[in-house]
Amino acid sequence: YVELYSLMLSEGSYRNKFVLHVPEEEFHQIFVNNLKKLFGNQLLINQVIDKGVKKSTAPEKMKYLIPIPTHIPKFILINKKLSKIYLKIAFEAESNPRYKILKNGAVNRRIKLSRNLGIDDLIKEKLPYKEDERVYFGKLKKDYPDLAKEILNNPCSIILGERLMLKKHFDIDTSLYPEYLRINKTSFRRGKVSVKWILTIHSININKFVKEIGFITKHKEEIANRMLNVNLQRPNYFALNIMKNISKNNIFDSHDYSKEMIKLGYKFPRVFIAKYRRKNLIEKIGFCKYKISKVA
């Protein structure tokens, strides 16, 4: 059930019919094998090629027999074995592992997982943006600061659960932030207005993820193996942990933060303050005073 739940939540369509329409053969095997384990080999699953991509369709009654909730069930969240099964499929379906050698010879690597969250219930007035236009969160904060705060206070429950499992069971730290808002052409699945939330794994946490959870398909496995050959540096968001350690009620003084960073040998600690503000992980609330976001 956990494999099927994670797969349908990420890639399937289950509100109108129980169907999987993706190119990865591995996902179709998971879809068919788990349904037949639950309901027997006599269950009829139709498979066709639709628009050049394989499509597996189960009987419509499956959407009533296997309801997919809007949040990750507690029995998955609290169990390490089930969390690993869930996360392995979720990251295979939804994540984007990046491994790129830069011109200076350094390696840029990270694993990003994204989820779209409908926010129609937060919209109080018609927004002036065009359909399908990506309105990045920095611009949204300037245009509609109250709406931006509402979005930060109501993050995607699915990606919050995924973040919780990564930290609780595998000690994997992540960054989490809303990347952009978009007005969709239809209200199907994501609502008329949606926000794309991004969870990112950096540095030593990538190694933990690859060793503890990993991927399914050969393509992503190859990228993950290349990532393991990189010499480790400090985590990309280690400065955020320092901010948290010196903060009181999630508020810290930039002078105190700079002193701690200079002790570690960093000459320009304020670079991280500017970076984290752009990512909406912290916000300035007064002279040299910053507040750490709830999702940081």
Short mmCIF file of C-alpha atoms in Angstrom, two decimals:
data_model
loop_
_atom_site.label_atom_id
_atom_site.label_comp_id
_atom_site.label_asym_id
_atom_site.label_seq_id
_atom_site.Cartn_x
_atom_site.Cartn_y
_atom_site.Cartn_z
CA TYR A 1 0.00 0.00 0.00
CA VAL A 2 2.83 2.44 0.86
CA GLU A 3 4.47 2.02 -2.55
CA LEU A 4 1.14 2.49 -4.32
CA TYR A 5 0.20 5.49 -2.17
CA SER A 6 3.51 7.29 -2.85
CA LEU A 7 3.38 6.50 -6.57
CA MET A 8 -0.22 7.67 -7.07
CA LEU A 9 0.34 10.79 -5.00
CA SER A 10 3.32 11.73 -7.16
CA GLU A 11 2.49 10.48 -10.65
CA GLY A 12 -0.99 9.00 -10.79
CA SER A 13 -4.48 10.30 -11.40
CA TYR A 14 -7.02 8.98 -8.93
CA ARG A 15 -9.81 11.54 -8.59
CA ASN A 16 -11.51 10.80 -11.91
CA LYS A 17 -9.94 7.40 -12.56
CA PHE A 18 -7.16 5.21 -11.22
CA VAL A 19 -4.50 5.60 -13.91
CA LEU A 20 -0.74 5.92 -14.33
CA HIS A 21 0.55 7.63 -17.48
CA VAL A 22 4.38 7.86 -17.35
CA PRO A 23 7.31 6.61 -19.44
CA GLU A 24 9.15 4.78 -16.62
CA GLU A 25 8.52 1.04 -16.86
CA GLU A 26 9.55 0.64 -13.20
CA PHE A 27 6.54 2.68 -12.08
CA HIS A 28 4.14 0.56 -14.13
CA GLN A 29 5.56 -2.58 -12.52
CA ILE A 30 5.00 -1.09 -9.05
CA PHE A 31 1.46 -0.07 -10.03
CA VAL A 32 0.47 -3.50 -11.37
CA ASN A 33 2.29 -5.64 -8.79
CA ASN A 34 0.88 -3.81 -5.78
CA LEU A 35 -2.69 -3.73 -7.05
CA LYS A 36 -2.59 -7.46 -7.73
CA LYS A 37 -1.09 -8.14 -4.29
CA LEU A 38 -4.00 -6.25 -2.75
CA PHE A 39 -6.83 -7.52 -4.95
CA GLY A 40 -5.60 -10.71 -6.61
CA ASN A 41 -4.27 -11.69 -10.03
CA GLN A 42 -7.77 -11.61 -11.55
CA LEU A 43 -7.81 -7.80 -11.38
CA LEU A 44 -7.95 -6.44 -14.92
CA ILE A 45 -5.43 -3.64 -15.62
CA ASN A 46 -5.46 -2.17 -19.10
CA GLN A 47 -2.15 -1.04 -20.61
CA VAL A 48 -1.82 0.96 -23.83
CA ILE A 49 0.53 3.45 -25.46
CA ASP A 50 -1.10 6.88 -25.37
CA LYS A 51 0.67 9.76 -27.16
CA GLY A 52 3.87 7.74 -27.17
CA VAL A 53 3.81 7.07 -23.42
CA LYS A 54 2.71 3.93 -21.61
CA LYS A 55 -0.60 4.17 -19.74
CA SER A 56 -1.88 1.71 -17.12
CA THR A 57 -5.53 1.96 -16.05
CA ALA A 58 -7.16 0.04 -13.21
CA PRO A 59 -10.93 -0.32 -12.72
CA GLU A 60 -12.56 2.94 -11.62
CA LYS A 61 -13.68 1.42 -8.32
CA MET A 62 -10.03 1.47 -7.17
CA LYS A 63 -10.31 5.19 -6.43
CA TYR A 64 -12.92 4.33 -3.79
CA LEU A 65 -11.13 1.24 -2.43
CA ILE A 66 -7.77 3.04 -2.14
CA PRO A 67 -8.50 6.67 -1.23
CA ILE A 68 -5.44 8.92 -1.42
CA PRO A 69 -5.46 11.46 1.46
CA THR A 70 -4.16 15.01 1.20
CA HIS A 71 -1.45 14.35 3.80
CA ILE A 72 0.94 11.51 4.59
CA PRO A 73 -0.69 9.04 7.01
CA LYS A 74 0.79 8.86 10.51
CA PHE A 75 1.55 5.13 10.24
CA ILE A 76 4.02 5.97 7.45
CA LEU A 77 5.49 9.05 9.15
CA ILE A 78 6.42 7.24 12.36
CA ASN A 79 7.82 4.04 10.82
CA LYS A 80 11.38 4.14 9.43
CA LYS A 81 10.94 1.16 7.09
CA LEU A 82 7.71 2.51 5.59
CA SER A 83 9.18 6.01 5.37
CA LYS A 84 12.10 4.66 3.34
CA ILE A 85 9.76 2.88 0.92
CA TYR A 86 7.65 6.01 0.53
CA LEU A 87 10.63 8.38 0.08
CA LYS A 88 12.39 6.16 -2.44
CA ILE A 89 9.40 6.28 -4.79
CA ALA A 90 8.57 9.94 -4.09
CA PHE A 91 12.10 11.11 -4.90
CA GLU A 92 12.30 8.89 -7.96
CA ALA A 93 9.07 10.38 -9.27
CA GLU A 94 9.32 14.01 -8.19
CA SER A 95 12.97 14.89 -7.54
CA ASN A 96 15.62 16.40 -9.77
CA PRO A 97 19.17 15.30 -8.83
CA ARG A 98 21.75 17.70 -10.24
CA TYR A 99 25.43 16.91 -10.83
CA LYS A 100 27.32 19.47 -12.90
CA ILE A 101 31.03 20.22 -13.25
CA LEU A 102 31.52 23.99 -13.39
CA LYS A 103 34.10 25.86 -15.46
CA ASN A 104 36.36 26.30 -12.42
CA GLY A 105 36.38 22.55 -11.85
CA ALA A 106 34.06 22.62 -8.86
CA VAL A 107 31.04 20.33 -8.75
CA ASN A 108 27.54 21.66 -8.29
CA ARG A 109 25.30 18.99 -6.82
CA ARG A 110 21.94 18.96 -5.09
CA ILE A 111 18.70 16.97 -4.97
CA LYS A 112 15.49 18.98 -5.36
CA LEU A 113 11.98 17.68 -4.74
CA SER A 114 9.03 19.84 -5.72
CA ARG A 115 5.31 19.80 -4.94
CA ASN A 116 2.54 22.05 -6.24
CA LEU A 117 -0.04 23.23 -3.73
CA GLY A 118 -3.36 24.82 -4.63
CA ILE A 119 -3.99 28.04 -2.67
CA ASP A 120 -7.38 29.16 -3.99
CA ASP A 121 -8.63 29.45 -0.39
CA LEU A 122 -5.92 32.04 0.38
CA ILE A 123 -6.75 34.34 -2.54
CA LYS A 124 -8.82 37.36 -1.42
CA GLU A 125 -8.70 39.35 -4.67
CA LYS A 126 -8.05 38.69 -8.33
CA LEU A 127 -4.33 38.66 -9.11
CA PRO A 128 -3.14 40.64 -12.17
CA TYR A 129 -0.72 38.01 -13.46
CA LYS A 130 -1.07 36.14 -16.76
CA GLU A 131 -2.03 32.49 -16.96
CA ASP A 132 0.97 30.15 -16.75
CA GLU A 133 3.27 33.04 -15.79
CA ARG A 134 5.73 32.12 -13.04
CA VAL A 135 5.60 34.80 -10.36
CA TYR A 136 8.69 34.18 -8.27
CA PHE A 137 8.27 34.57 -4.55
CA GLY A 138 10.54 37.61 -4.22
CA LYS A 139 8.28 39.54 -6.60
CA LEU A 140 5.14 38.25 -4.89
CA LYS A 141 6.44 39.48 -1.52
CA LYS A 142 6.81 42.98 -2.96
CA ASP A 143 3.45 42.97 -4.76
CA TYR A 144 1.35 41.16 -2.14
CA PRO A 145 3.22 40.92 1.20
CA ASP A 146 0.15 39.72 3.12
CA LEU A 147 -0.49 36.90 0.67
CA ALA A 148 3.20 35.95 0.80
CA LYS A 149 2.98 35.66 4.60
CA GLU A 150 -0.14 33.50 4.30
CA ILE A 151 1.67 31.19 1.90
CA LEU A 152 4.65 30.85 4.26
CA ASN A 153 2.29 30.11 7.15
CA ASN A 154 0.46 27.43 5.14
CA PRO A 155 3.14 25.24 3.52
CA CYS A 156 2.42 22.09 1.54
CA SER A 157 1.54 19.36 4.07
CA ILE A 158 2.88 16.59 1.82
CA ILE A 159 6.35 18.11 1.46
CA LEU A 160 6.40 18.94 5.19
CA GLY A 161 5.78 15.27 5.92
CA GLU A 162 8.56 14.26 3.54
CA ARG A 163 10.92 16.70 5.23
CA LEU A 164 9.95 15.33 8.64
CA MET A 165 10.66 11.72 7.62
CA LEU A 166 14.05 12.65 6.18
CA LYS A 167 15.12 14.34 9.42
CA LYS A 168 13.45 12.01 11.94
CA HIS A 169 14.56 8.67 10.52
CA PHE A 170 17.70 9.48 8.50
CA ASP A 171 19.06 12.71 10.05
CA ILE A 172 18.93 14.42 6.63
CA ASP A 173 18.71 18.21 6.80
CA THR A 174 16.89 20.06 4.04
CA SER A 175 15.93 23.57 2.98
CA LEU A 176 12.29 24.31 2.15
CA TYR A 177 10.82 27.35 0.47
CA PRO A 178 8.06 28.44 -1.97
CA GLU A 179 9.66 29.07 -5.38
CA TYR A 180 6.86 30.68 -7.38
CA LEU A 181 3.12 31.23 -7.75
CA ARG A 182 1.28 30.38 -10.96
CA ILE A 183 -2.23 30.96 -12.25
CA ASN A 184 -3.22 27.76 -14.03
CA LYS A 185 -5.38 27.39 -17.12
CA THR A 186 -7.72 24.99 -15.29
CA SER A 187 -8.53 24.15 -11.67
CA PHE A 188 -7.85 20.42 -12.19
CA ARG A 189 -5.64 18.84 -9.52
CA ARG A 190 -3.68 21.97 -8.43
CA GLY A 191 -6.48 24.52 -8.27
CA LYS A 192 -6.68 27.73 -10.27
CA VAL A 193 -3.79 29.31 -8.32
CA SER A 194 -0.93 27.18 -7.07
CA VAL A 195 2.46 27.57 -5.40
CA LYS A 196 5.48 25.42 -6.14
CA TRP A 197 7.27 24.36 -2.97
CA ILE A 198 10.90 23.23 -3.21
CA LEU A 199 12.72 20.90 -0.79
CA THR A 200 16.48 20.75 -1.40
CA ILE A 201 19.17 18.39 -0.09
CA HIS A 202 22.78 19.64 -0.09
CA SER A 203 26.32 18.53 0.73
CA ILE A 204 26.80 15.75 3.32
CA ASN A 205 23.05 15.26 3.41
CA ILE A 206 23.19 14.09 -0.23
CA ASN A 207 25.53 11.29 0.82
CA LYS A 208 23.17 10.30 3.62
CA PHE A 209 20.24 10.22 1.19
CA VAL A 210 22.05 8.14 -1.44
CA LYS A 211 23.32 5.61 1.12
CA GLU A 212 20.15 5.35 3.21
CA ILE A 213 17.38 5.75 0.59
CA GLY A 214 18.65 6.02 -2.99
CA PHE A 215 16.82 5.89 -6.30
CA ILE A 216 15.12 3.21 -8.44
CA THR A 217 15.90 3.89 -12.09
CA LYS A 218 19.34 3.39 -13.61
CA HIS A 219 19.57 7.02 -14.78
CA LYS A 220 19.15 8.53 -11.33
CA GLU A 221 21.27 5.83 -9.71
CA GLU A 222 24.17 6.77 -11.99
CA ILE A 223 23.86 10.45 -11.02
CA ALA A 224 23.74 9.48 -7.33
CA ASN A 225 26.89 7.36 -7.63
CA ARG A 226 28.77 10.26 -9.22
CA MET A 227 27.67 12.47 -6.33
CA LEU A 228 29.29 10.11 -3.82
CA ASN A 229 32.72 10.63 -5.41
CA VAL A 230 32.77 14.36 -4.56
CA ASN A 231 34.95 15.54 -1.67
CA LEU A 232 32.67 16.80 1.07
CA GLN A 233 32.48 20.43 2.11
CA ARG A 234 30.35 22.19 4.68
CA PRO A 235 26.61 21.83 4.07
CA ASN A 236 25.21 24.58 1.89
CA TYR A 237 22.89 25.68 4.69
CA PHE A 238 25.24 25.25 7.67
CA ALA A 239 25.11 29.03 8.37
CA LEU A 240 21.36 28.70 8.89
CA ASN A 241 22.03 26.26 11.74
CA ILE A 242 24.31 28.83 13.36
CA MET A 243 21.54 31.43 13.07
CA LYS A 244 19.15 29.00 14.74
CA ASN A 245 21.62 28.18 17.53
CA ILE A 246 22.10 31.82 18.56
CA SER A 247 18.46 32.84 18.10
CA LYS A 248 15.82 33.42 20.74
CA ASN A 249 12.23 32.80 19.65
CA ASN A 250 13.62 32.45 16.08
CA ILE A 251 15.09 35.99 16.18
CA PHE A 252 18.84 36.67 16.02
CA ASP A 253 21.22 39.62 15.90
CA SER A 254 23.43 39.81 12.80
CA HIS A 255 26.41 40.98 14.93
CA ASP A 256 26.24 37.82 17.05
CA TYR A 257 25.93 35.71 13.93
CA SER A 258 28.93 37.38 12.27
CA LYS A 259 31.11 36.79 15.35
CA GLU A 260 30.35 33.05 15.26
CA MET A 261 31.06 32.82 11.53
CA ILE A 262 34.36 34.72 11.84
CA LYS A 263 35.46 32.22 14.49
CA LEU A 264 35.04 29.55 11.82
CA GLY A 265 37.25 31.48 9.40
CA TYR A 266 34.61 33.15 7.21
CA LYS A 267 35.53 36.71 6.14
CA PHE A 268 32.17 37.62 4.60
CA PRO A 269 29.42 36.05 6.76
CA ARG A 270 26.78 38.55 5.59
CA VAL A 271 26.79 36.86 2.18
CA PHE A 272 24.68 34.11 3.73
CA ILE A 273 22.23 36.63 5.19
CA ALA A 274 21.59 38.05 1.72
CA LYS A 275 21.30 34.55 0.24
CA TYR A 276 18.85 33.31 2.85
CA ARG A 277 16.71 36.43 2.52
CA ARG A 278 16.37 35.76 -1.21
CA LYS A 279 15.30 32.20 -0.40
CA ASN A 280 12.73 33.52 2.14
CA LEU A 281 14.40 31.53 4.91
CA ILE A 282 14.92 34.67 7.01
CA GLU A 283 13.46 38.18 7.00
CA LYS A 284 14.69 41.48 8.39
CA ILE A 285 12.49 42.82 11.16
CA GLY A 286 14.62 45.68 12.51
CA PHE A 287 18.13 47.11 12.75
CA CYS A 288 20.46 44.07 12.66
CA LYS A 289 17.53 41.90 13.70
CA TYR A 290 16.35 38.93 11.60
CA LYS A 291 13.61 36.37 12.02
CA ILE A 292 13.97 32.77 10.87
CA SER A 293 11.07 31.50 8.78
CA LYS A 294 8.92 28.68 10.13
CA VAL A 295 9.82 26.52 7.13
CA ALA A 296 13.59 27.13 7.40
#
